[in-house]
mmCIF file with all atom_site columns, C-alpha atoms and ligand atoms in Angstrom:
data_model
loop_
_atom_site.group_PDB
_atom_site.id
_atom_site.type_symbol
_atom_site.label_atom_id
_atom_site.label_alt_id
_atom_site.label_comp_id
_atom_site.label_asym_id
_atom_site.label_entity_id
_atom_site.label_seq_id
_atom_site.pdbx_PDB_ins_code
_atom_site.Cartn_x
_atom_site.Cartn_y
_atom_site.Cartn_z
_atom_site.occupancy
_atom_site.B_iso_or_equiv
_atom_site.pdbx_formal_charge
_atom_site.auth_seq_id
_atom_site.auth_comp_id
_atom_site.auth_asym_id
_atom_site.auth_atom_id
_atom_site.pdbx_PDB_model_num
ATOM   1   C  CA  . MET H 1 1   ? -34.993 -16.639 -221.123 1.00 60.00 ? 1   MET H CA  1
ATOM   2   C  CA  . HIS H 1 2   ? -35.803 -19.440 -218.655 1.00 90.00 ? 2   HIS H CA  1
ATOM   3   C  CA  . GLU H 1 3   ? -32.067 -20.549 -218.376 1.00 94.00 ? 3   GLU H CA  1
ATOM   4   C  CA  . LEU H 1 4   ? -30.967 -17.133 -217.565 1.00 95.00 ? 4   LEU H CA  1
ATOM   5   C  CA  . SER H 1 5   ? -33.266 -16.806 -214.578 1.00 95.00 ? 5   SER H CA  1
ATOM   6   C  CA  . LEU H 1 6   ? -32.150 -20.150 -213.370 1.00 95.00 ? 6   LEU H CA  1
ATOM   7   C  CA  . ALA H 1 7   ? -28.511 -19.092 -213.688 1.00 97.00 ? 7   ALA H CA  1
ATOM   8   C  CA  . LEU H 1 8   ? -29.280 -16.047 -211.572 1.00 97.00 ? 8   LEU H CA  1
ATOM   9   C  CA  . GLN H 1 9   ? -30.996 -18.114 -209.028 1.00 96.00 ? 9   GLN H CA  1
ATOM   10  C  CA  . ILE H 1 10  ? -28.124 -20.528 -208.821 1.00 96.00 ? 10  ILE H CA  1
ATOM   11  C  CA  . ARG H 1 11  ? -25.762 -17.547 -208.428 1.00 97.00 ? 11  ARG H CA  1
ATOM   12  C  CA  . GLU H 1 12  ? -27.839 -16.416 -205.331 1.00 96.00 ? 12  GLU H CA  1
ATOM   13  C  CA  . ILE H 1 13  ? -27.433 -19.787 -203.834 1.00 95.00 ? 13  ILE H CA  1
ATOM   14  C  CA  . CYS H 1 14  ? -23.565 -19.475 -204.161 1.00 95.00 ? 14  CYS H CA  1
ATOM   15  C  CA  . GLU H 1 15  ? -23.602 -15.958 -202.792 1.00 95.00 ? 15  GLU H CA  1
ATOM   16  C  CA  . ARG H 1 16  ? -25.537 -17.076 -199.779 1.00 95.00 ? 16  ARG H CA  1
ATOM   17  C  CA  . GLU H 1 17  ? -23.052 -19.982 -199.373 1.00 93.00 ? 17  GLU H CA  1
ATOM   18  C  CA  . LEU H 1 18  ? -20.152 -17.832 -199.793 1.00 92.00 ? 18  LEU H CA  1
ATOM   19  C  CA  . GLU H 1 19  ? -21.496 -15.244 -197.084 1.00 93.00 ? 19  GLU H CA  1
ATOM   20  C  CA  . LYS H 1 20  ? -20.903 -18.185 -194.515 1.00 93.00 ? 20  LYS H CA  1
ATOM   21  C  CA  . GLN H 1 21  ? -17.379 -18.305 -195.607 1.00 89.00 ? 21  GLN H CA  1
ATOM   22  C  CA  . PRO H 1 22  ? -16.117 -14.729 -195.939 1.00 85.00 ? 22  PRO H CA  1
ATOM   23  C  CA  . GLU H 1 23  ? -12.458 -15.676 -196.277 1.00 89.00 ? 23  GLU H CA  1
ATOM   24  C  CA  . SER H 1 24  ? -13.014 -18.002 -199.222 1.00 92.00 ? 24  SER H CA  1
ATOM   25  C  CA  . ARG H 1 25  ? -13.331 -17.640 -202.994 1.00 93.00 ? 25  ARG H CA  1
ATOM   26  C  CA  . LEU H 1 26  ? -15.562 -19.562 -205.249 1.00 95.00 ? 26  LEU H CA  1
ATOM   27  C  CA  . THR H 1 27  ? -13.554 -21.640 -207.691 1.00 96.00 ? 27  THR H CA  1
ATOM   28  C  CA  . ALA H 1 28  ? -16.027 -24.115 -209.218 1.00 97.00 ? 28  ALA H CA  1
ATOM   29  C  CA  . LEU H 1 29  ? -19.646 -25.039 -209.372 1.00 97.00 ? 29  LEU H CA  1
ATOM   30  C  CA  . GLY H 1 30  ? -21.603 -28.036 -210.529 1.00 97.00 ? 30  GLY H CA  1
ATOM   31  C  CA  . VAL H 1 31  ? -25.292 -28.136 -211.377 1.00 96.00 ? 31  VAL H CA  1
ATOM   32  C  CA  . GLU H 1 32  ? -27.308 -31.312 -212.111 1.00 94.00 ? 32  GLU H CA  1
ATOM   33  C  CA  . VAL H 1 33  ? -30.002 -31.096 -214.407 1.00 93.00 ? 33  VAL H CA  1
ATOM   34  C  CA  . GLY H 1 34  ? -32.602 -33.794 -214.626 1.00 89.00 ? 34  GLY H CA  1
ATOM   35  C  CA  . ALA H 1 35  ? -33.137 -35.280 -218.215 1.00 85.00 ? 35  ALA H CA  1
ATOM   36  C  CA  . PHE H 1 36  ? -36.886 -34.263 -218.264 1.00 83.00 ? 36  PHE H CA  1
ATOM   37  C  CA  . SER H 1 37  ? -36.521 -30.796 -217.053 1.00 86.00 ? 37  SER H CA  1
ATOM   38  C  CA  . ALA H 1 38  ? -37.349 -28.144 -219.608 1.00 84.00 ? 38  ALA H CA  1
ATOM   39  C  CA  . VAL H 1 39  ? -33.695 -27.000 -219.484 1.00 90.00 ? 39  VAL H CA  1
ATOM   40  C  CA  . GLU H 1 40  ? -31.290 -26.784 -222.244 1.00 91.00 ? 40  GLU H CA  1
ATOM   41  C  CA  . VAL H 1 41  ? -27.917 -27.933 -220.808 1.00 93.00 ? 41  VAL H CA  1
ATOM   42  C  CA  . GLU H 1 42  ? -25.891 -25.947 -223.340 1.00 94.00 ? 42  GLU H CA  1
ATOM   43  C  CA  . THR H 1 43  ? -27.882 -22.807 -222.885 1.00 96.00 ? 43  THR H CA  1
ATOM   44  C  CA  . LEU H 1 44  ? -27.726 -23.140 -219.041 1.00 96.00 ? 44  LEU H CA  1
ATOM   45  C  CA  . GLN H 1 45  ? -24.028 -23.793 -219.168 1.00 97.00 ? 45  GLN H CA  1
ATOM   46  C  CA  . PHE H 1 46  ? -23.629 -20.627 -221.205 1.00 96.00 ? 46  PHE H CA  1
ATOM   47  C  CA  . CYS H 1 47  ? -25.749 -18.403 -219.101 1.00 97.00 ? 47  CYS H CA  1
ATOM   48  C  CA  . LEU H 1 48  ? -24.332 -19.707 -215.787 1.00 97.00 ? 48  LEU H CA  1
ATOM   49  C  CA  . GLN H 1 49  ? -20.759 -19.051 -217.009 1.00 97.00 ? 49  GLN H CA  1
ATOM   50  C  CA  . ILE H 1 50  ? -21.528 -15.480 -217.876 1.00 97.00 ? 50  ILE H CA  1
ATOM   51  C  CA  . VAL H 1 51  ? -23.613 -14.638 -214.613 1.00 97.00 ? 51  VAL H CA  1
ATOM   52  C  CA  . MET H 1 52  ? -21.198 -16.383 -212.396 1.00 97.00 ? 52  MET H CA  1
ATOM   53  C  CA  . SER H 1 53  ? -18.107 -14.767 -213.873 1.00 96.00 ? 53  SER H CA  1
ATOM   54  C  CA  . GLU H 1 54  ? -19.537 -11.388 -213.357 1.00 96.00 ? 54  GLU H CA  1
ATOM   55  C  CA  . ARG H 1 55  ? -19.612 -11.955 -209.563 1.00 94.00 ? 55  ARG H CA  1
ATOM   56  C  CA  . PHE H 1 56  ? -16.909 -14.790 -209.164 1.00 94.00 ? 56  PHE H CA  1
ATOM   57  C  CA  . ASP H 1 57  ? -13.773 -14.330 -211.123 1.00 93.00 ? 57  ASP H CA  1
ATOM   58  C  CA  . GLY H 1 58  ? -12.275 -17.168 -212.747 1.00 94.00 ? 58  GLY H CA  1
ATOM   59  C  CA  . VAL H 1 59  ? -15.077 -19.665 -211.599 1.00 96.00 ? 59  VAL H CA  1
ATOM   60  C  CA  . ARG H 1 60  ? -15.450 -22.849 -213.558 1.00 97.00 ? 60  ARG H CA  1
ATOM   61  C  CA  . CYS H 1 61  ? -19.001 -24.033 -214.146 1.00 97.00 ? 61  CYS H CA  1
ATOM   62  C  CA  . GLU H 1 62  ? -20.178 -27.441 -214.943 1.00 97.00 ? 62  GLU H CA  1
ATOM   63  C  CA  . VAL H 1 63  ? -23.758 -28.502 -215.988 1.00 96.00 ? 63  VAL H CA  1
ATOM   64  C  CA  . ILE H 1 64  ? -24.425 -32.188 -215.852 1.00 93.00 ? 64  ILE H CA  1
ATOM   65  C  CA  . ARG H 1 65  ? -27.443 -33.947 -217.267 1.00 90.00 ? 65  ARG H CA  1
ATOM   66  C  CA  . GLN H 1 66  ? -28.770 -36.603 -214.907 1.00 89.00 ? 66  GLN H CA  1
ATOM   67  C  CA  . PRO H 1 67  ? -30.843 -39.544 -216.484 1.00 88.00 ? 67  PRO H CA  1
ATOM   68  C  CA  . GLY H 1 68  ? -34.278 -40.369 -215.038 1.00 89.00 ? 68  GLY H CA  1
ATOM   69  C  CA  . THR H 1 69  ? -35.663 -43.583 -213.922 1.00 90.00 ? 69  THR H CA  1
ATOM   70  C  CA  . ALA H 1 70  ? -38.444 -45.789 -215.514 1.00 91.00 ? 70  ALA H CA  1
ATOM   71  C  CA  . ALA H 1 71  ? -40.196 -48.735 -214.437 1.00 91.00 ? 71  ALA H CA  1
ATOM   72  C  CA  . CYS H 1 72  ? -41.044 -51.598 -216.824 1.00 93.00 ? 72  CYS H CA  1
ATOM   73  C  CA  . SER H 1 73  ? -44.884 -52.081 -217.166 1.00 90.00 ? 73  SER H CA  1
ATOM   74  C  CA  . SER H 1 74  ? -44.385 -55.810 -217.787 1.00 94.00 ? 74  SER H CA  1
ATOM   75  C  CA  . CYS H 1 75  ? -41.402 -57.072 -215.701 1.00 95.00 ? 75  CYS H CA  1
ATOM   76  C  CA  . GLY H 1 76  ? -40.976 -54.289 -213.305 1.00 92.00 ? 76  GLY H CA  1
ATOM   77  C  CA  . LEU H 1 77  ? -37.362 -53.622 -213.892 1.00 94.00 ? 77  LEU H CA  1
ATOM   78  C  CA  . GLU H 1 78  ? -36.203 -50.237 -213.130 1.00 92.00 ? 78  GLU H CA  1
ATOM   79  C  CA  . PHE H 1 79  ? -33.810 -48.673 -215.664 1.00 93.00 ? 79  PHE H CA  1
ATOM   80  C  CA  . GLU H 1 80  ? -32.291 -45.219 -216.530 1.00 92.00 ? 80  GLU H CA  1
ATOM   81  C  CA  . VAL H 1 81  ? -33.628 -43.214 -219.313 1.00 89.00 ? 81  VAL H CA  1
ATOM   82  C  CA  . THR H 1 82  ? -32.780 -40.179 -221.182 1.00 82.00 ? 82  THR H CA  1
ATOM   83  C  CA  . GLN H 1 83  ? -35.305 -39.782 -223.815 1.00 79.00 ? 83  GLN H CA  1
ATOM   84  C  CA  . ALA H 1 84  ? -38.498 -41.413 -225.128 1.00 80.00 ? 84  ALA H CA  1
ATOM   85  C  CA  . PRO H 1 85  ? -39.505 -44.213 -225.971 1.00 85.00 ? 85  PRO H CA  1
ATOM   86  C  CA  . PHE H 1 86  ? -38.747 -45.854 -222.738 1.00 89.00 ? 86  PHE H CA  1
ATOM   87  C  CA  . GLU H 1 87  ? -38.211 -49.465 -223.713 1.00 92.00 ? 87  GLU H CA  1
ATOM   88  C  CA  . CYS H 1 88  ? -37.301 -52.008 -221.193 1.00 95.00 ? 88  CYS H CA  1
ATOM   89  C  CA  . PRO H 1 89  ? -33.740 -53.240 -221.814 1.00 94.00 ? 89  PRO H CA  1
ATOM   90  C  CA  . SER H 1 90  ? -34.777 -56.683 -220.314 1.00 95.00 ? 90  SER H CA  1
ATOM   91  C  CA  . CYS H 1 91  ? -38.076 -57.580 -222.037 1.00 96.00 ? 91  CYS H CA  1
ATOM   92  C  CA  . GLY H 1 92  ? -38.564 -54.742 -224.543 1.00 94.00 ? 92  GLY H CA  1
ATOM   93  C  CA  . ALA H 1 93  ? -41.863 -53.601 -223.094 1.00 94.00 ? 93  ALA H CA  1
ATOM   94  C  CA  . LEU H 1 94  ? -42.606 -50.041 -222.658 1.00 91.00 ? 94  LEU H CA  1
ATOM   95  C  CA  . ALA H 1 95  ? -42.269 -48.320 -219.331 1.00 89.00 ? 95  ALA H CA  1
ATOM   96  C  CA  . ARG H 1 96  ? -45.110 -46.906 -217.537 1.00 77.00 ? 96  ARG H CA  1
ATOM   97  C  CA  . GLY H 1 97  ? -43.711 -43.567 -216.685 1.00 76.00 ? 97  GLY H CA  1
ATOM   98  C  CA  . VAL H 1 98  ? -40.575 -41.895 -215.495 1.00 81.00 ? 98  VAL H CA  1
ATOM   99  C  CA  . SER H 1 99  ? -39.584 -40.658 -212.196 1.00 80.00 ? 99  SER H CA  1
ATOM   100 C  CA  . GLY H 1 100 ? -36.758 -38.303 -211.222 1.00 76.00 ? 100 GLY H CA  1
ATOM   101 C  CA  . GLY H 1 101 ? -34.910 -36.447 -213.823 1.00 77.00 ? 101 GLY H CA  1
ATOM   102 C  CA  . ASP H 1 102 ? -37.087 -33.365 -213.698 1.00 80.00 ? 102 ASP H CA  1
ATOM   103 C  CA  . SER H 1 103 ? -35.083 -31.587 -211.088 1.00 84.00 ? 103 SER H CA  1
ATOM   104 C  CA  . LEU H 1 104 ? -32.291 -28.983 -210.958 1.00 90.00 ? 104 LEU H CA  1
ATOM   105 C  CA  . GLN H 1 105 ? -29.949 -28.716 -208.112 1.00 92.00 ? 105 GLN H CA  1
ATOM   106 C  CA  . VAL H 1 106 ? -26.552 -27.418 -207.167 1.00 94.00 ? 106 VAL H CA  1
ATOM   107 C  CA  . SER H 1 107 ? -24.496 -30.688 -206.806 1.00 94.00 ? 107 SER H CA  1
ATOM   108 C  CA  . TYR H 1 108 ? -21.179 -29.058 -205.579 1.00 95.00 ? 108 TYR H CA  1
ATOM   109 C  CA  . ILE H 1 109 ? -19.417 -25.830 -204.971 1.00 95.00 ? 109 ILE H CA  1
ATOM   110 C  CA  . GLU H 1 110 ? -15.645 -25.572 -204.556 1.00 96.00 ? 110 GLU H CA  1
ATOM   111 C  CA  . VAL H 1 111 ? -14.090 -22.746 -202.567 1.00 95.00 ? 111 VAL H CA  1
ATOM   112 C  CA  . GLU H 1 112 ? -10.625 -21.922 -201.962 1.00 93.00 ? 112 GLU H CA  1
ATOM   113 C  CA  . SER H 1 113 ? -9.334  -20.166 -198.730 1.00 90.00 ? 113 SER H CA  1
ATOM   114 C  CA  . GLU H 1 114 ? -7.800  -16.753 -199.414 1.00 78.00 ? 114 GLU H CA  1
ATOM   115 C  CA  . ARG H 1 115 ? -5.601  -17.098 -196.612 1.00 69.00 ? 115 ARG H CA  1
HETATM 116 ZN ZN1 . ZN  G 2 .   ? -39.311 -55.309 -218.850 1.00 57.11 ? 201 ZN  G ZN1 1
#
């Protein structure tokens, strides 16, 4: 499963981050998923919560879907899109293509000092 391997990679990122802060405990994690990445938000959320909980007790995981950006082929307006067709909100023409929105990144981690 694609999402499971992503979740494991995200956990590795967190583990590396936590090694730098040995007195801390991971309490929350946010991941941003682009609207056009081939990732199911619900599935990733599910996998992430499981793999993270194995290592970090009580951690809260949040997966956020980020919209992509499209540029209108007629008037040039840039607007946010989440799914096709990408119609310009200003003139109604179809957009040329989309950019952004195909990435996956850790947007935040929250740690708590154990002292
Ligand atoms: Zn337009």
